Amino acid sequence: MDDDFLGMLIVSALIVGAICGRIGAILAARKNLRTWAGLLLGFFFGPLGVLLIAVTPSNPDPAPKGMKSVVCQTCNARQNIPTDDQIHDCWQCKRQLTPSL
């Protein structure tokens, strides 16, 4: 292989890796995943890493401070309730539930 061709190949691979890494980081941030993981997957695996991040399911948003996130056992609705609440009403099915931890 010619040295110029090899140099261009390395530069091209770095450019594609940087672009895919950036896209992976953006996708991971939008899906509430770890941004650095999206960056590394995109950089090292290129379009395959971006595709992997695109098909990965999103993480739910974390509960605000002083709240905890619970899922209704009846209708699977996710809701935030105060941390010290032992009994709550589901906002969707209106059933009174006790949170399971």
JSON list of C-alpha atoms in Angstrom, two decimals:
[
{"chain": "A", "resi": 1, "resn": "MET", "atom": "CA", "xyz": [0.00, 0.00, 0.00]},
{"chain": "A", "resi": 2, "resn": "ASP", "atom": "CA", "xyz": [1.09, 3.48, -0.77]},
{"chain": "A", "resi": 3, "resn": "ASP", "atom": "CA", "xyz": [1.84, 5.72, 2.23]},
{"chain": "A", "resi": 4, "resn": "ASP", "atom": "CA", "xyz": [-0.47, 8.47, 0.92]},
{"chain": "A", "resi": 5, "resn": "PHE", "atom": "CA", "xyz": [-3.34, 6.03, 0.54]},
{"chain": "A", "resi": 6, "resn": "LEU", "atom": "CA", "xyz": [-2.79, 4.66, 4.03]},
{"chain": "A", "resi": 7, "resn": "GLY", "atom": "CA", "xyz": [-2.72, 8.17, 5.48]},
{"chain": "A", "resi": 8, "resn": "MET", "atom": "CA", "xyz": [-5.96, 9.09, 3.71]},
{"chain": "A", "resi": 9, "resn": "LEU", "atom": "CA", "xyz": [-7.58, 5.87, 4.93]},
{"chain": "A", "resi": 10, "resn": "ILE", "atom": "CA", "xyz": [-6.67, 6.61, 8.55]},
{"chain": "A", "resi": 11, "resn": "VAL", "atom": "CA", "xyz": [-7.88, 10.22, 8.29]},
{"chain": "A", "resi": 12, "resn": "SER", "atom": "CA", "xyz": [-11.13, 9.07, 6.65]},
{"chain": "A", "resi": 13, "resn": "ALA", "atom": "CA", "xyz": [-11.71, 6.48, 9.38]},
{"chain": "A", "resi": 14, "resn": "LEU", "atom": "CA", "xyz": [-11.14, 9.12, 12.07]},
{"chain": "A", "resi": 15, "resn": "ILE", "atom": "CA", "xyz": [-13.55, 11.54, 10.38]},
{"chain": "A", "resi": 16, "resn": "VAL", "atom": "CA", "xyz": [-16.26, 8.87, 10.01]},
{"chain": "A", "resi": 17, "resn": "GLY", "atom": "CA", "xyz": [-15.67, 7.79, 13.61]},
{"chain": "A", "resi": 18, "resn": "ALA", "atom": "CA", "xyz": [-15.98, 11.36, 14.87]},
{"chain": "A", "resi": 19, "resn": "ILE", "atom": "CA", "xyz": [-19.21, 11.96, 12.93]},
{"chain": "A", "resi": 20, "resn": "CYS", "atom": "CA", "xyz": [-20.76, 8.65, 14.05]},
{"chain": "A", "resi": 21, "resn": "GLY", "atom": "CA", "xyz": [-19.57, 9.26, 17.61]},
{"chain": "A", "resi": 22, "resn": "ARG", "atom": "CA", "xyz": [-21.27, 12.65, 17.67]},
{"chain": "A", "resi": 23, "resn": "ILE", "atom": "CA", "xyz": [-24.50, 11.19, 16.25]},
{"chain": "A", "resi": 24, "resn": "GLY", "atom": "CA", "xyz": [-24.33, 8.35, 18.79]},
{"chain": "A", "resi": 25, "resn": "ALA", "atom": "CA", "xyz": [-23.85, 10.78, 21.67]},
{"chain": "A", "resi": 26, "resn": "ILE", "atom": "CA", "xyz": [-26.83, 12.89, 20.54]},
{"chain": "A", "resi": 27, "resn": "LEU", "atom": "CA", "xyz": [-29.06, 9.82, 20.19]},
{"chain": "A", "resi": 28, "resn": "ALA", "atom": "CA", "xyz": [-28.00, 8.50, 23.59]},
{"chain": "A", "resi": 29, "resn": "ALA", "atom": "CA", "xyz": [-28.73, 11.85, 25.26]},
{"chain": "A", "resi": 30, "resn": "ARG", "atom": "CA", "xyz": [-32.19, 12.01, 23.69]},
{"chain": "A", "resi": 31, "resn": "LYS", "atom": "CA", "xyz": [-32.96, 8.48, 24.91]},
{"chain": "A", "resi": 32, "resn": "ASN", "atom": "CA", "xyz": [-31.79, 9.29, 28.44]},
{"chain": "A", "resi": 33, "resn": "LEU", "atom": "CA", "xyz": [-28.83, 6.89, 28.12]},
{"chain": "A", "resi": 34, "resn": "ARG", "atom": "CA", "xyz": [-25.17, 7.49, 28.94]},
{"chain": "A", "resi": 35, "resn": "THR", "atom": "CA", "xyz": [-23.79, 10.00, 26.46]},
{"chain": "A", "resi": 36, "resn": "TRP", "atom": "CA", "xyz": [-20.22, 8.72, 26.67]},
{"chain": "A", "resi": 37, "resn": "ALA", "atom": "CA", "xyz": [-21.39, 5.20, 25.79]},
{"chain": "A", "resi": 38, "resn": "GLY", "atom": "CA", "xyz": [-23.13, 6.53, 22.69]},
{"chain": "A", "resi": 39, "resn": "LEU", "atom": "CA", "xyz": [-20.00, 8.44, 21.73]},
{"chain": "A", "resi": 40, "resn": "LEU", "atom": "CA", "xyz": [-17.74, 5.40, 22.09]},
{"chain": "A", "resi": 41, "resn": "LEU", "atom": "CA", "xyz": [-20.13, 3.04, 20.30]},
{"chain": "A", "resi": 42, "resn": "GLY", "atom": "CA", "xyz": [-20.49, 5.47, 17.42]},
{"chain": "A", "resi": 43, "resn": "PHE", "atom": "CA", "xyz": [-16.77, 6.18, 17.19]},
{"chain": "A", "resi": 44, "resn": "PHE", "atom": "CA", "xyz": [-15.49, 2.60, 17.32]},
{"chain": "A", "resi": 45, "resn": "PHE", "atom": "CA", "xyz": [-18.29, 0.80, 15.47]},
{"chain": "A", "resi": 46, "resn": "GLY", "atom": "CA", "xyz": [-19.36, 3.57, 13.09]},
{"chain": "A", "resi": 47, "resn": "PRO", "atom": "CA", "xyz": [-22.82, 3.25, 11.53]},
{"chain": "A", "resi": 48, "resn": "LEU", "atom": "CA", "xyz": [-23.39, -0.10, 13.28]},
{"chain": "A", "resi": 49, "resn": "GLY", "atom": "CA", "xyz": [-22.89, 1.58, 16.66]},
{"chain": "A", "resi": 50, "resn": "VAL", "atom": "CA", "xyz": [-25.32, 4.35, 15.70]},
{"chain": "A", "resi": 51, "resn": "LEU", "atom": "CA", "xyz": [-27.86, 1.72, 14.62]},
{"chain": "A", "resi": 52, "resn": "LEU", "atom": "CA", "xyz": [-27.41, -0.10, 17.92]},
{"chain": "A", "resi": 53, "resn": "ILE", "atom": "CA", "xyz": [-28.12, 3.08, 19.87]},
{"chain": "A", "resi": 54, "resn": "ALA", "atom": "CA", "xyz": [-31.11, 3.86, 17.66]},
{"chain": "A", "resi": 55, "resn": "VAL", "atom": "CA", "xyz": [-32.81, 0.53, 18.42]},
{"chain": "A", "resi": 56, "resn": "THR", "atom": "CA", "xyz": [-32.00, 0.57, 22.15]},
{"chain": "A", "resi": 57, "resn": "PRO", "atom": "CA", "xyz": [-35.10, 1.39, 24.23]},
{"chain": "A", "resi": 58, "resn": "SER", "atom": "CA", "xyz": [-35.16, 4.68, 26.15]},
{"chain": "A", "resi": 59, "resn": "ASN", "atom": "CA", "xyz": [-34.70, 4.91, 29.90]},
{"chain": "A", "resi": 60, "resn": "PRO", "atom": "CA", "xyz": [-37.53, 6.58, 31.83]},
{"chain": "A", "resi": 61, "resn": "ASP", "atom": "CA", "xyz": [-36.89, 10.04, 33.19]},
{"chain": "A", "resi": 62, "resn": "PRO", "atom": "CA", "xyz": [-35.68, 10.01, 36.81]},
{"chain": "A", "resi": 63, "resn": "ALA", "atom": "CA", "xyz": [-38.07, 11.14, 39.53]},
{"chain": "A", "resi": 64, "resn": "PRO", "atom": "CA", "xyz": [-37.65, 14.71, 40.80]},
{"chain": "A", "resi": 65, "resn": "LYS", "atom": "CA", "xyz": [-36.02, 15.37, 44.16]},
{"chain": "A", "resi": 66, "resn": "GLY", "atom": "CA", "xyz": [-38.22, 14.28, 47.04]},
{"chain": "A", "resi": 67, "resn": "MET", "atom": "CA", "xyz": [-40.26, 11.97, 44.81]},
{"chain": "A", "resi": 68, "resn": "LYS", "atom": "CA", "xyz": [-40.04, 8.34, 43.77]},
{"chain": "A", "resi": 69, "resn": "SER", "atom": "CA", "xyz": [-41.18, 6.73, 40.56]},
{"chain": "A", "resi": 70, "resn": "VAL", "atom": "CA", "xyz": [-43.69, 3.89, 40.87]},
{"chain": "A", "resi": 71, "resn": "VAL", "atom": "CA", "xyz": [-45.55, 1.76, 38.33]},
{"chain": "A", "resi": 72, "resn": "CYS", "atom": "CA", "xyz": [-49.19, 0.82, 38.84]},
{"chain": "A", "resi": 73, "resn": "GLN", "atom": "CA", "xyz": [-49.56, -2.96, 39.04]},
{"chain": "A", "resi": 74, "resn": "THR", "atom": "CA", "xyz": [-52.98, -2.80, 37.36]},
{"chain": "A", "resi": 75, "resn": "CYS", "atom": "CA", "xyz": [-52.47, -0.55, 34.32]},
{"chain": "A", "resi": 76, "resn": "ASN", "atom": "CA", "xyz": [-48.64, -0.17, 34.17]},
{"chain": "A", "resi": 77, "resn": "ALA", "atom": "CA", "xyz": [-48.83, 3.62, 34.34]},
{"chain": "A", "resi": 78, "resn": "ARG", "atom": "CA", "xyz": [-45.63, 5.25, 35.65]},
{"chain": "A", "resi": 79, "resn": "GLN", "atom": "CA", "xyz": [-46.05, 8.13, 38.08]},
{"chain": "A", "resi": 80, "resn": "ASN", "atom": "CA", "xyz": [-44.07, 10.12, 40.62]},
{"chain": "A", "resi": 81, "resn": "ILE", "atom": "CA", "xyz": [-45.26, 10.19, 44.22]},
{"chain": "A", "resi": 82, "resn": "PRO", "atom": "CA", "xyz": [-43.76, 11.78, 47.34]},
{"chain": "A", "resi": 83, "resn": "THR", "atom": "CA", "xyz": [-41.06, 9.62, 48.92]},
{"chain": "A", "resi": 84, "resn": "ASP", "atom": "CA", "xyz": [-42.88, 9.25, 52.23]},
{"chain": "A", "resi": 85, "resn": "ASP", "atom": "CA", "xyz": [-46.26, 8.20, 50.72]},
{"chain": "A", "resi": 86, "resn": "GLN", "atom": "CA", "xyz": [-47.24, 4.62, 51.49]},
{"chain": "A", "resi": 87, "resn": "ILE", "atom": "CA", "xyz": [-50.60, 4.62, 49.69]},
{"chain": "A", "resi": 88, "resn": "HIS", "atom": "CA", "xyz": [-51.39, 6.48, 46.48]},
{"chain": "A", "resi": 89, "resn": "ASP", "atom": "CA", "xyz": [-54.08, 6.67, 43.82]},
{"chain": "A", "resi": 90, "resn": "CYS", "atom": "CA", "xyz": [-53.14, 5.82, 40.25]},
{"chain": "A", "resi": 91, "resn": "TRP", "atom": "CA", "xyz": [-53.66, 8.80, 37.98]},
{"chain": "A", "resi": 92, "resn": "GLN", "atom": "CA", "xyz": [-54.86, 6.58, 35.13]},
{"chain": "A", "resi": 93, "resn": "CYS", "atom": "CA", "xyz": [-57.04, 3.79, 36.58]},
{"chain": "A", "resi": 94, "resn": "LYS", "atom": "CA", "xyz": [-57.87, 5.62, 39.87]},
{"chain": "A", "resi": 95, "resn": "ARG", "atom": "CA", "xyz": [-57.14, 2.50, 41.93]},
{"chain": "A", "resi": 96, "resn": "GLN", "atom": "CA", "xyz": [-55.67, 2.94, 45.41]},
{"chain": "A", "resi": 97, "resn": "LEU", "atom": "CA", "xyz": [-52.31, 1.15, 45.55]},
{"chain": "A", "resi": 98, "resn": "THR", "atom": "CA", "xyz": [-49.41, 0.60, 47.90]},
{"chain": "A", "resi": 99, "resn": "PRO", "atom": "CA", "xyz": [-46.00, 1.07, 46.29]},
{"chain": "A", "resi": 100, "resn": "SER", "atom": "CA", "xyz": [-43.79, -2.00, 46.02]},
{"chain": "A", "resi": 101, "resn": "LEU", "atom": "CA", "xyz": [-40.09, -1.32, 46.51]}
]
